[in-house]
Short mmCIF file of C-alpha atoms and ligand atoms in Angstrom, two decimals:
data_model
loop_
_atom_site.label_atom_id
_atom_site.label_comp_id
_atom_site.label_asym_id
_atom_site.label_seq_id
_atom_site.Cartn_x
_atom_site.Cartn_y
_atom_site.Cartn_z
CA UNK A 1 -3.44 -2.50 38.16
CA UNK A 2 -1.38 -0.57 36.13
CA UNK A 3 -1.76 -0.38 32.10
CA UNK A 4 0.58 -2.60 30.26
CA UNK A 5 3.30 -0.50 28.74
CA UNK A 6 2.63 0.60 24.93
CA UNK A 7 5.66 -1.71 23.98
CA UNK A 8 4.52 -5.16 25.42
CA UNK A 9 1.07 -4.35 23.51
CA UNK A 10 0.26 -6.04 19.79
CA UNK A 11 -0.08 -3.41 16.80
CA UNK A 12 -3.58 -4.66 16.57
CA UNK A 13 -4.29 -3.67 20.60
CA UNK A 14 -2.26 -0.34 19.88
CA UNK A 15 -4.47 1.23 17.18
CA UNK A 16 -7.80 0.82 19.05
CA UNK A 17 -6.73 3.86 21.41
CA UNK A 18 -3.13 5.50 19.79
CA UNK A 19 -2.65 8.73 19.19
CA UNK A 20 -5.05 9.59 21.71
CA UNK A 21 -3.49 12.32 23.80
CA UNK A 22 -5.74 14.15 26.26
CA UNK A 23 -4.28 17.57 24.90
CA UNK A 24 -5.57 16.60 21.51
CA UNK A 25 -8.82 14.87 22.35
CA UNK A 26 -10.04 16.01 25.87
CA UNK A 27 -12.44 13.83 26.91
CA UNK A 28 -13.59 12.17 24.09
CA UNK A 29 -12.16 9.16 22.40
CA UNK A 30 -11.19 10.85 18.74
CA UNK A 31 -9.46 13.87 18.30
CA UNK A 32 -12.10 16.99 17.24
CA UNK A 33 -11.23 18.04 13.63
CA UNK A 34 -8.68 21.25 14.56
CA UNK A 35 -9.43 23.02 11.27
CA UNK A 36 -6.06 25.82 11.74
CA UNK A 37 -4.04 27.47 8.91
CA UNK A 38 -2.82 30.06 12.01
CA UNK A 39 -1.64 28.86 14.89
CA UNK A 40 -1.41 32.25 17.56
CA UNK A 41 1.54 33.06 19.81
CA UNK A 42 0.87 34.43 23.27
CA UNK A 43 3.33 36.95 22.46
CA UNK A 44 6.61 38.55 20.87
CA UNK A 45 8.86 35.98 22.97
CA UNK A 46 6.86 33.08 22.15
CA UNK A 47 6.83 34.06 18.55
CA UNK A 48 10.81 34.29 18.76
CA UNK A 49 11.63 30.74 20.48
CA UNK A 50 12.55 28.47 18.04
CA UNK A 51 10.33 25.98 18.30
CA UNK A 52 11.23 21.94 17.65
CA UNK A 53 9.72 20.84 14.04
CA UNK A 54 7.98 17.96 15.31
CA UNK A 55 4.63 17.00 15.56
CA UNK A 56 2.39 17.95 18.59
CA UNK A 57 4.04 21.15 18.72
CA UNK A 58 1.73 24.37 17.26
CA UNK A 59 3.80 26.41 14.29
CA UNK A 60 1.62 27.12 11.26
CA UNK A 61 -0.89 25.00 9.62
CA UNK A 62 1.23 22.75 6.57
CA UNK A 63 3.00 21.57 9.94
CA UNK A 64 -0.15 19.85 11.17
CA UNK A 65 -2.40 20.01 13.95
CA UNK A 66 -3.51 17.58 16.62
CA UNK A 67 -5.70 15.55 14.25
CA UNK A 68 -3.27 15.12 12.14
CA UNK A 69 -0.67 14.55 14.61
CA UNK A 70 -2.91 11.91 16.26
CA UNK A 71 -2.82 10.00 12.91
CA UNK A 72 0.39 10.24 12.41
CA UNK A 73 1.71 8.87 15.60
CA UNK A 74 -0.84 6.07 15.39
CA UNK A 75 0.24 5.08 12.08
CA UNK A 76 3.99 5.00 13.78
CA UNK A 77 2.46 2.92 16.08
CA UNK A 78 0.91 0.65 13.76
CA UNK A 79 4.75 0.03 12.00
CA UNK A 80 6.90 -1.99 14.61
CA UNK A 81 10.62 0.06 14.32
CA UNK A 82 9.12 3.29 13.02
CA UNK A 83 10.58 6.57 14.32
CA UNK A 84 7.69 8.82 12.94
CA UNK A 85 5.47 8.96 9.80
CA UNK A 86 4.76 11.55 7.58
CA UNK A 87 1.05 12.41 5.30
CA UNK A 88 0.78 12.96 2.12
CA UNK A 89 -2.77 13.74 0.56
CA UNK A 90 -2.13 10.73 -2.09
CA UNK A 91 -0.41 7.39 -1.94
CA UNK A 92 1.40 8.27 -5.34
CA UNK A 93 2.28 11.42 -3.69
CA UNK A 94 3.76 9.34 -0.44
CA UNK A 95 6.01 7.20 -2.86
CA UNK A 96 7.13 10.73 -4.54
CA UNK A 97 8.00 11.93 -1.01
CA UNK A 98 10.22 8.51 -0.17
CA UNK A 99 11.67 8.71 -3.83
CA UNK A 100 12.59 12.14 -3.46
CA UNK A 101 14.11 11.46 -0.06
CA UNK A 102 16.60 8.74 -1.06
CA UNK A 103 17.71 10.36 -4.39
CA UNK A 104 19.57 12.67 -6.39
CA UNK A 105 20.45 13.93 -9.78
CA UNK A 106 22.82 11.39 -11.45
CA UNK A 107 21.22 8.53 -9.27
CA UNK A 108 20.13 5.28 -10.50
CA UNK A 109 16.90 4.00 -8.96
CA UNK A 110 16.06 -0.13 -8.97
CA UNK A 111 12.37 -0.83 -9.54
CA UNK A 112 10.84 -3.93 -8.98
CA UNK A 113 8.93 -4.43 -12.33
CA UNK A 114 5.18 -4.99 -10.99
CA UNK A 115 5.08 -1.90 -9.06
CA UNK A 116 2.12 0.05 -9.26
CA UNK A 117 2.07 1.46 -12.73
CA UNK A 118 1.88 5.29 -11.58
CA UNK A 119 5.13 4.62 -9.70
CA UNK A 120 6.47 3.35 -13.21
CA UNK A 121 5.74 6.31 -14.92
CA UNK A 122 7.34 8.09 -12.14
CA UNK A 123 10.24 6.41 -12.50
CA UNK A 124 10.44 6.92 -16.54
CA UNK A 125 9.10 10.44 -16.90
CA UNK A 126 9.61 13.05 -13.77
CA UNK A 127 12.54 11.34 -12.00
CA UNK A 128 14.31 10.81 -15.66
CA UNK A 129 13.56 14.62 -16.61
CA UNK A 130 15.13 15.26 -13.02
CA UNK A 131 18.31 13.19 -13.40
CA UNK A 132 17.59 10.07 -12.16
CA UNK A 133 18.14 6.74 -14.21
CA UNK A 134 15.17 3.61 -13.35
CA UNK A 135 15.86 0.19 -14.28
CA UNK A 136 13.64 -2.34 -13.87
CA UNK A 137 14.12 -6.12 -12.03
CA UNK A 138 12.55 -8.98 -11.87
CA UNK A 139 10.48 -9.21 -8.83
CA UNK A 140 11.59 -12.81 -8.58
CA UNK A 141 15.12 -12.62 -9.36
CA UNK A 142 17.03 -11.55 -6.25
CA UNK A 143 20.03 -12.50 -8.15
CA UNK A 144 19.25 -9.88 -11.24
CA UNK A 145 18.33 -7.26 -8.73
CA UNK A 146 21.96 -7.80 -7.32
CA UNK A 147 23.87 -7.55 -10.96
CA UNK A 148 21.88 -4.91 -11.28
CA UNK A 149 23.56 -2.38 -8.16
CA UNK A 150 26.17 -0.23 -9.87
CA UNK A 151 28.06 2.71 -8.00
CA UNK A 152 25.38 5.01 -9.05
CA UNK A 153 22.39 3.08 -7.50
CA UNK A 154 20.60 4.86 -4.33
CA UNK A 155 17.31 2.82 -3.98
CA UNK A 156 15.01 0.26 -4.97
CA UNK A 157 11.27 0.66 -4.94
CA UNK A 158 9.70 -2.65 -4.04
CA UNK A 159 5.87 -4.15 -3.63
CA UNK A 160 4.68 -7.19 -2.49
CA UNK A 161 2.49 -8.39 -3.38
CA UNK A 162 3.11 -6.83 -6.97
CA UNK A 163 0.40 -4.73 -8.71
CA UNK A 164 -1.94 -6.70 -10.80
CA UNK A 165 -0.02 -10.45 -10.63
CA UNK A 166 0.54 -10.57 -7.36
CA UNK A 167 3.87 -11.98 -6.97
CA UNK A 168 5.62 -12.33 -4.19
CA UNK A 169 9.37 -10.74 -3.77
CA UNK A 170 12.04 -12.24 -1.49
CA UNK A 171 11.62 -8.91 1.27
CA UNK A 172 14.19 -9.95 3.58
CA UNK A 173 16.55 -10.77 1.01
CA UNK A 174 16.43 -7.82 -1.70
CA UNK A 175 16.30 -5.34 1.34
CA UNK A 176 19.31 -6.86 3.31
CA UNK A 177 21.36 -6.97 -0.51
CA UNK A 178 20.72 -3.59 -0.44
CA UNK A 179 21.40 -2.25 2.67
CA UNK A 180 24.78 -3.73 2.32
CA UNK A 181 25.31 -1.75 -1.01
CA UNK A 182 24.49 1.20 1.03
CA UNK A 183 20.84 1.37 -1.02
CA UNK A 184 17.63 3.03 0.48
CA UNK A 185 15.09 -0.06 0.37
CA UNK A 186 11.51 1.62 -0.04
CA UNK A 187 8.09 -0.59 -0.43
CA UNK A 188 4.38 -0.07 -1.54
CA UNK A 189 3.18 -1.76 1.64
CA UNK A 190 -0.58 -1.16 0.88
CA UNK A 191 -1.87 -4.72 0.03
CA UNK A 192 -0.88 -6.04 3.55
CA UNK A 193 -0.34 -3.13 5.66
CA UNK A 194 2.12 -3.39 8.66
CA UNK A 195 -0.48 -5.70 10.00
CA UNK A 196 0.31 -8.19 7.66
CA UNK A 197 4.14 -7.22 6.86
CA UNK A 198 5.68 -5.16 9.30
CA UNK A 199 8.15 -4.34 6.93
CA UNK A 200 10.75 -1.58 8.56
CA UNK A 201 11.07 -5.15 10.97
CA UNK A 202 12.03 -7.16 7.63
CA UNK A 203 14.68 -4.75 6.90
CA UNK A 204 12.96 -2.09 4.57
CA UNK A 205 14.33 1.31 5.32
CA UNK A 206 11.29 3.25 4.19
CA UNK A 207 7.45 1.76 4.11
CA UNK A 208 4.87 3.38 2.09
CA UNK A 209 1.21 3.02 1.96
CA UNK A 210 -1.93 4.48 0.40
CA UNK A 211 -3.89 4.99 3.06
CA UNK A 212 -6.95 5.68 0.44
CA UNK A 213 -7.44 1.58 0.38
CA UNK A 214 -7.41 -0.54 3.91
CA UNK A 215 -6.79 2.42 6.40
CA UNK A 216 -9.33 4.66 5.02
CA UNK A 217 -11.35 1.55 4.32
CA UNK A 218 -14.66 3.81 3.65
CA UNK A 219 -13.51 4.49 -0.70
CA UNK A 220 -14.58 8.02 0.70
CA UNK A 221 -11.01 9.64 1.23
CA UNK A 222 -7.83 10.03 -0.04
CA UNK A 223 -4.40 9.91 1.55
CA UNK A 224 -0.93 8.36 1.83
CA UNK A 225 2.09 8.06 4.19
CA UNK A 226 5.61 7.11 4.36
CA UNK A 227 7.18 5.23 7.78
CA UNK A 228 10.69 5.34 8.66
CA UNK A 229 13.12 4.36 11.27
CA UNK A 230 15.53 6.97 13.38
CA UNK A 231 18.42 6.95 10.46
CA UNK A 232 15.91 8.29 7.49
CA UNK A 233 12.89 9.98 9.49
CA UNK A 234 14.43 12.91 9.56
CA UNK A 235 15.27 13.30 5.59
CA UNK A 236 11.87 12.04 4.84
CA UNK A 237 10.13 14.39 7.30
CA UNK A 238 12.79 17.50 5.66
CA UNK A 239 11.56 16.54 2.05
CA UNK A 240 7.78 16.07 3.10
CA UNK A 241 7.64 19.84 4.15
CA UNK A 242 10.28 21.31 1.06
CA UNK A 243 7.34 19.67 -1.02
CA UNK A 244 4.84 21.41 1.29
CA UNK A 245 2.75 18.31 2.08
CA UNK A 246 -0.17 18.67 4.32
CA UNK A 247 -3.37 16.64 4.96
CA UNK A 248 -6.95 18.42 5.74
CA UNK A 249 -7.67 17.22 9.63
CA UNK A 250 -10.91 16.60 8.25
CA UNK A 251 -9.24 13.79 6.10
CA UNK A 252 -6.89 12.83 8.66
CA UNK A 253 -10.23 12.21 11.31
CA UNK A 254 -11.78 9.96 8.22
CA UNK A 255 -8.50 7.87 8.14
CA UNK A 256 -8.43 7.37 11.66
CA UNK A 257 -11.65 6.61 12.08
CA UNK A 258 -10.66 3.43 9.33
CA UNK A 259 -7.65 3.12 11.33
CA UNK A 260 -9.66 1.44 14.53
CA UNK A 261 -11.09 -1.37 12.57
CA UNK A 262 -8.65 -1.97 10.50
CA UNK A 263 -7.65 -5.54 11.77
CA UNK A 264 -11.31 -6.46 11.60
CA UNK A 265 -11.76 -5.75 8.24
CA UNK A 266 -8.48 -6.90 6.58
CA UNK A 267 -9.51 -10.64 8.71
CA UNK A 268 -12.88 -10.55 7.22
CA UNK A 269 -11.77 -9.82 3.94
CA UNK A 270 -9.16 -12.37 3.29
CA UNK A 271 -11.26 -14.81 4.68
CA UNK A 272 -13.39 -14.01 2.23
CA UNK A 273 -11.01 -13.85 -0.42
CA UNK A 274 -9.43 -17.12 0.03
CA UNK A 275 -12.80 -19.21 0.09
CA UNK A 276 -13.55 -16.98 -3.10
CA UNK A 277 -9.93 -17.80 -4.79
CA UNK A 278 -10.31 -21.55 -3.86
CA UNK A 279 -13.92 -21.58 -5.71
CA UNK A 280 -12.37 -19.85 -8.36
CA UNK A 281 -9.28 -22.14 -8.90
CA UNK A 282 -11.42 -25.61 -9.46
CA UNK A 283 -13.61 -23.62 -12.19
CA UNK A 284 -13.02 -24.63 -15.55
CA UNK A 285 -13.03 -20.90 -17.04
CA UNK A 286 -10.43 -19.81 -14.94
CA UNK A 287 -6.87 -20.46 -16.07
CA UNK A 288 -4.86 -19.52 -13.00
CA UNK A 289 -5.62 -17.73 -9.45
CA UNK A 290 -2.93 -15.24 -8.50
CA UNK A 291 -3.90 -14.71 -4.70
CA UNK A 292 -0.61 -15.35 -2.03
CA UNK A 293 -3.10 -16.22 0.09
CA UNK A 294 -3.92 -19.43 -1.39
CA UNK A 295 -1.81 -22.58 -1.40
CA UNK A 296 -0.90 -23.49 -4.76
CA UNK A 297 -1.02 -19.97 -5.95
CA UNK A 298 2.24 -18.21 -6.94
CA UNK A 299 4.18 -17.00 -4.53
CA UNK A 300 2.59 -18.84 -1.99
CA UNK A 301 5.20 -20.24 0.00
CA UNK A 302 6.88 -16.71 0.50
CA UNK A 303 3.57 -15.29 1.76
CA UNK A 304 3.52 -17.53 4.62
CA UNK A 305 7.36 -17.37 5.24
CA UNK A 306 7.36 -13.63 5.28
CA UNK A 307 3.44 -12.53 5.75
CA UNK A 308 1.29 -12.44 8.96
CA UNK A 309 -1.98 -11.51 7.31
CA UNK A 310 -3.77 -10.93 3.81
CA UNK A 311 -6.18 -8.84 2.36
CA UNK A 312 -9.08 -9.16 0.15
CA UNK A 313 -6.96 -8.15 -3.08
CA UNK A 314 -6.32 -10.56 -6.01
CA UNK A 315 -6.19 -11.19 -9.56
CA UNK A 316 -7.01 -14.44 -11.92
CA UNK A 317 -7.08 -14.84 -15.58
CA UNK A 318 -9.64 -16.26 -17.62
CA UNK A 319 -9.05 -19.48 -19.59
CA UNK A 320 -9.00 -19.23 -23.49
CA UNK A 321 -11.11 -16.38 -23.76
CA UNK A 322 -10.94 -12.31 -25.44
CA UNK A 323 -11.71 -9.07 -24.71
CA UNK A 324 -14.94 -9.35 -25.25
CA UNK A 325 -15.78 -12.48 -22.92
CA UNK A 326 -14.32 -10.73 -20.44
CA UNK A 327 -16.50 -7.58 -21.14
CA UNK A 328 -19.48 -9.71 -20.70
CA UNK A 329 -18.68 -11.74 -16.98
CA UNK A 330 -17.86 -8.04 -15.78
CA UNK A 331 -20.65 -6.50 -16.60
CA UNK A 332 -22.95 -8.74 -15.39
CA UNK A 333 -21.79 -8.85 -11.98
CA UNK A 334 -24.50 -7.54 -9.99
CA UNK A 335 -22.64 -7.40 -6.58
CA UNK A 336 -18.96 -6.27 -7.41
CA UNK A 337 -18.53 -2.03 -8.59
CA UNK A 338 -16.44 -1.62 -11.64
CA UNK A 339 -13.86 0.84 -9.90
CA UNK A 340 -9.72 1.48 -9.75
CA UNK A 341 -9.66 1.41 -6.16
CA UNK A 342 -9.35 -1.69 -3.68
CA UNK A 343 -9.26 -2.54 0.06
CA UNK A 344 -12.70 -0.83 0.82
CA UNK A 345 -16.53 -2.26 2.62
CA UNK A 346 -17.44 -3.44 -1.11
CA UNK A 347 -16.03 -5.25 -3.36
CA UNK A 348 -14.92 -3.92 -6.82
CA UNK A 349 -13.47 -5.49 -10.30
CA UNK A 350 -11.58 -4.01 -12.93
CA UNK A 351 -10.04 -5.61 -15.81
CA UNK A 352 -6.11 -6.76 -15.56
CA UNK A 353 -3.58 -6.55 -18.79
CA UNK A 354 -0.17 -6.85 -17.38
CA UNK A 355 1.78 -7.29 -20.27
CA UNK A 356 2.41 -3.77 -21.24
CA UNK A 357 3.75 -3.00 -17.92
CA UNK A 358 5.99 -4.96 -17.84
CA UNK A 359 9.89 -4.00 -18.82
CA UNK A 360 11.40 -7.02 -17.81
CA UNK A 361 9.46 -9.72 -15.50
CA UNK A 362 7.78 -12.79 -17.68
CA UNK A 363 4.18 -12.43 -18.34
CA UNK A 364 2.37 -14.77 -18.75
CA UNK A 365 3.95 -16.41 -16.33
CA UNK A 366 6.17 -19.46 -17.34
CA UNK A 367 3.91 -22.38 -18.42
CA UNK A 368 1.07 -20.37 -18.90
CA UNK A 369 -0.93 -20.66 -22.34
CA UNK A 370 -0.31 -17.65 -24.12
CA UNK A 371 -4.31 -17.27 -25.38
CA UNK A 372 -4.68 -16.63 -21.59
CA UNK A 373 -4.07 -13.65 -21.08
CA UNK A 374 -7.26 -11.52 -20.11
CA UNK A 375 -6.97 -11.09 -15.98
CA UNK A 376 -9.62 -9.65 -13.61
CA UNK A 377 -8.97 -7.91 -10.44
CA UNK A 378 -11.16 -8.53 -7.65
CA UNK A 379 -11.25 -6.46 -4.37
CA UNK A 380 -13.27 -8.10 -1.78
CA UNK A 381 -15.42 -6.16 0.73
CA UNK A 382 -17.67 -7.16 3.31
CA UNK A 383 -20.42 -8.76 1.95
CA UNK A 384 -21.20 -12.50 2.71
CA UNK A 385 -19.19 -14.66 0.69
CA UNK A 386 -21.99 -16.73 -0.66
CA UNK A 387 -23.08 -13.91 -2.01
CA UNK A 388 -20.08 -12.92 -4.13
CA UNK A 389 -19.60 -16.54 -5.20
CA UNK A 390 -23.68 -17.01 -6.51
CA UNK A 391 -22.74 -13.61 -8.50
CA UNK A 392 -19.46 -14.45 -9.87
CA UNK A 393 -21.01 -18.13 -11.36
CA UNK A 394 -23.83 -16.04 -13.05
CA UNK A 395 -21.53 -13.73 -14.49
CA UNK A 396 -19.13 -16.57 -15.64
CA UNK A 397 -22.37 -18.68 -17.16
CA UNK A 398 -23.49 -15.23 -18.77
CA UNK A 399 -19.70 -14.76 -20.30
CA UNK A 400 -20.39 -18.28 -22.02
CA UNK A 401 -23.55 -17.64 -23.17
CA UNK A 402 -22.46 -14.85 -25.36
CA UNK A 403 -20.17 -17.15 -27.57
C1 PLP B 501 -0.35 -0.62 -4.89
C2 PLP B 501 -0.79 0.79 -4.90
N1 PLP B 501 0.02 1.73 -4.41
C3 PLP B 501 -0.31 3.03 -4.41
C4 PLP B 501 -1.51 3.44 -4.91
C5 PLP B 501 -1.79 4.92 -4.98
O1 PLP B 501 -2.65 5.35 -4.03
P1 PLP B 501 -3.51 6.68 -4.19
O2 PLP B 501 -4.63 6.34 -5.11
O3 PLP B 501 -3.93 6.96 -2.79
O4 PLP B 501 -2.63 7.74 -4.75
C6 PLP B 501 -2.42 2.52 -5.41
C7 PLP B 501 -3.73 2.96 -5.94
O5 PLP B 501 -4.44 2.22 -6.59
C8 PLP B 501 -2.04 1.16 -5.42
O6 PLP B 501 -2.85 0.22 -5.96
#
């Protein structure tokens, strides 16, 4: 029997063997780690032809080699409507490289106002000393984001789930308002990958994602990349190599290595996650769960409108407590590393305070005490979930025992 064509395949079924060309891998079932700065012509007439800038053809090293190309095209895979995808050896450096490719000097850019914080102060200090105006929007407001298109606006920057609170934008909505004001849409797509929100299918022109979090999956490597369809691939693949982007194939073998199991792990972590946020919700210290996943939590609703799949990521705030309370349930967890990463095997805290990043979104949230106000960021890994909930009640009953 013949193999089902690529197209009638899931992404899920696609990433278990793409970018597996037998030019690039031989035999075996990844491709080797091509280590090449020089690539070598057979001779003076090769060396002349001008050869098509595109991956899988050999150039010169910051072009990429087959490891990287084999990434690549399996991350294109991975994005339903993607034309190709570039690397970038950070995720703040993949939003730089979309940025970049949508504007200009004298450009205003729209920024949903719980993006990642780096991509804030990208917004207010290199792209301002470069010409280029950010305002902030509320993430919830698809109605401010509109009043807020002039005739200067080229793109809006958008995440969803936000960084840190979580919330959950209208997608399909703020990217169709601004493709019909002629606006680049770009998003942070890390928290869900396209596995969760295929997002170039929702109508975003440009999808970004760290691939140092779920892709990687290992918290051993560090890399990002930026999806786009047939219109903007081109632009974003022309800025990419002005900036002289290039991944080590040593990296790019680590990330596809994460790549294969990625669907695995992103199932067993928001399973995880959710029975973890539900525990979390009916304890008495807790003063609100901010995980889409759950029902009841904010944003909710949208998640399941818009959302195929979850992660392990999430935040909650303590109820009625300080600094210092908070100080003492994080440092006695036992089973959770105090990191700033997320989406790898283990899980990881770090401490949440949202309100200085924010320029124009509420926080706290409407109808939320003001005393609480001290949030916690959890990343779930792999570990058993009983586990992580026996740790998280001793480190809760040693945060009351301290006052
Ligand atoms: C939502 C989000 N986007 C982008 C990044 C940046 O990724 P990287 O650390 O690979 O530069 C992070 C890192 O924490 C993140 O949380």
């Amino acid at each position: 029997m013949a193999k089902p064509p690529k197209d009638a395949l899931r992404p899920a079924t696609r990433i278990v063997t793409a970018g597996r060309r037998p030019e690039w891998t031989g035999a075996v079932v990844n491709p080797p780690v091509w280590r090449a700065s020089t690539h070598l012509y057979e001779n003076m007439a090769a060396l002349k032809s001008a050869i098509p800038n595109e991956d899988g053809r050999f150039y010169y090293g910051r072009r990429g080699a087959p490891t990287q190309w084999a990434l690549a095209e399996a991350l294109t895979e991975l994005e339903p409507g993607a034309a190709g995808t570039m690397l970038y050896p950070s995720g703040v450096a993949a939003i730089a490289g979309a940025l970049l490719t949508a504007l200009r000097p004298g450009d205003v850019l729209l920024m949903t106002d719980n993006a990642y914080d780096p991509s804030r102060v990208m917004g207010k200090g290199l792209l301002r000393e470069f010409g280029v105006e950010t305002r902030f929007f509320d993430p919830l407001d698809p109605a401010a984001f509109e009043a807020a298109i002039c005739e200067r606006s080229r793109a809006v920057l958008l995440e969803a789930p936000g960084s840190l609170t979580m919330e959950v934008q209208d997608v399909p909505a703020l990217a169709a308002k601004a493709r019909k004001r002629g606006l680049v849409s770009i998003i942070d797509n890390t928290w869900a990958s396209p596995l969760g929100f295929p997002a170039l299918e929702r109508g975003v022109d440009i999808s970004v994602m760290s691939l140092t979090k779920h892709v990687g999956g290992h918290s051993d490597v560090m890399m990002g990349s930026a999806a786009a369809g047939p219109e903007l691939y081109a632009r974003l693949r022309r800025t990419a190599q002005a900036l002289g982007q290039v991944v080590s194939p040593d990296d790019a073998a680590l990330v596809l290595r994460g790549l294969r199991t990625l669907k695995t792990r992103l199932k067993q972590e928001t399973s995880t996650a959710l029975e973890i946020a539900a525990w979390l919700r009916d304890r008495p210290e807790i003063a609100l769960v901010m995980c889409p996943m759950l029902p009841g939590s904010p944003g909710h609703e949208t998640w399941l409108r818009d959302f195929t799949g979850g992660c392990g990521l999430f935040s909650f705030i303590l109820k009625g407590r300080d600094a210092a309370a908070r100080a003492r349930f994080i440092d006695a967890l036992q089973l959770f590393g105090i990191g700033y990463s997320w989406g790898g095997f283990e899980s990881l805290v770090v401490p949440v305070d949202p309100a200085p990043l924010r320029d124009v979104a509420r926080w706290p949230f409407a109808g939320m005490d003001a005393e609480d106000r001290f949030g916690v960021r959890l990343s779930i890994g792999l570990e058993d979930p009983a586990d992580l909930i026996a740790d998280l009640d001793q480190a809760l009953a040693a945060m009351k025992g301290g006052r």
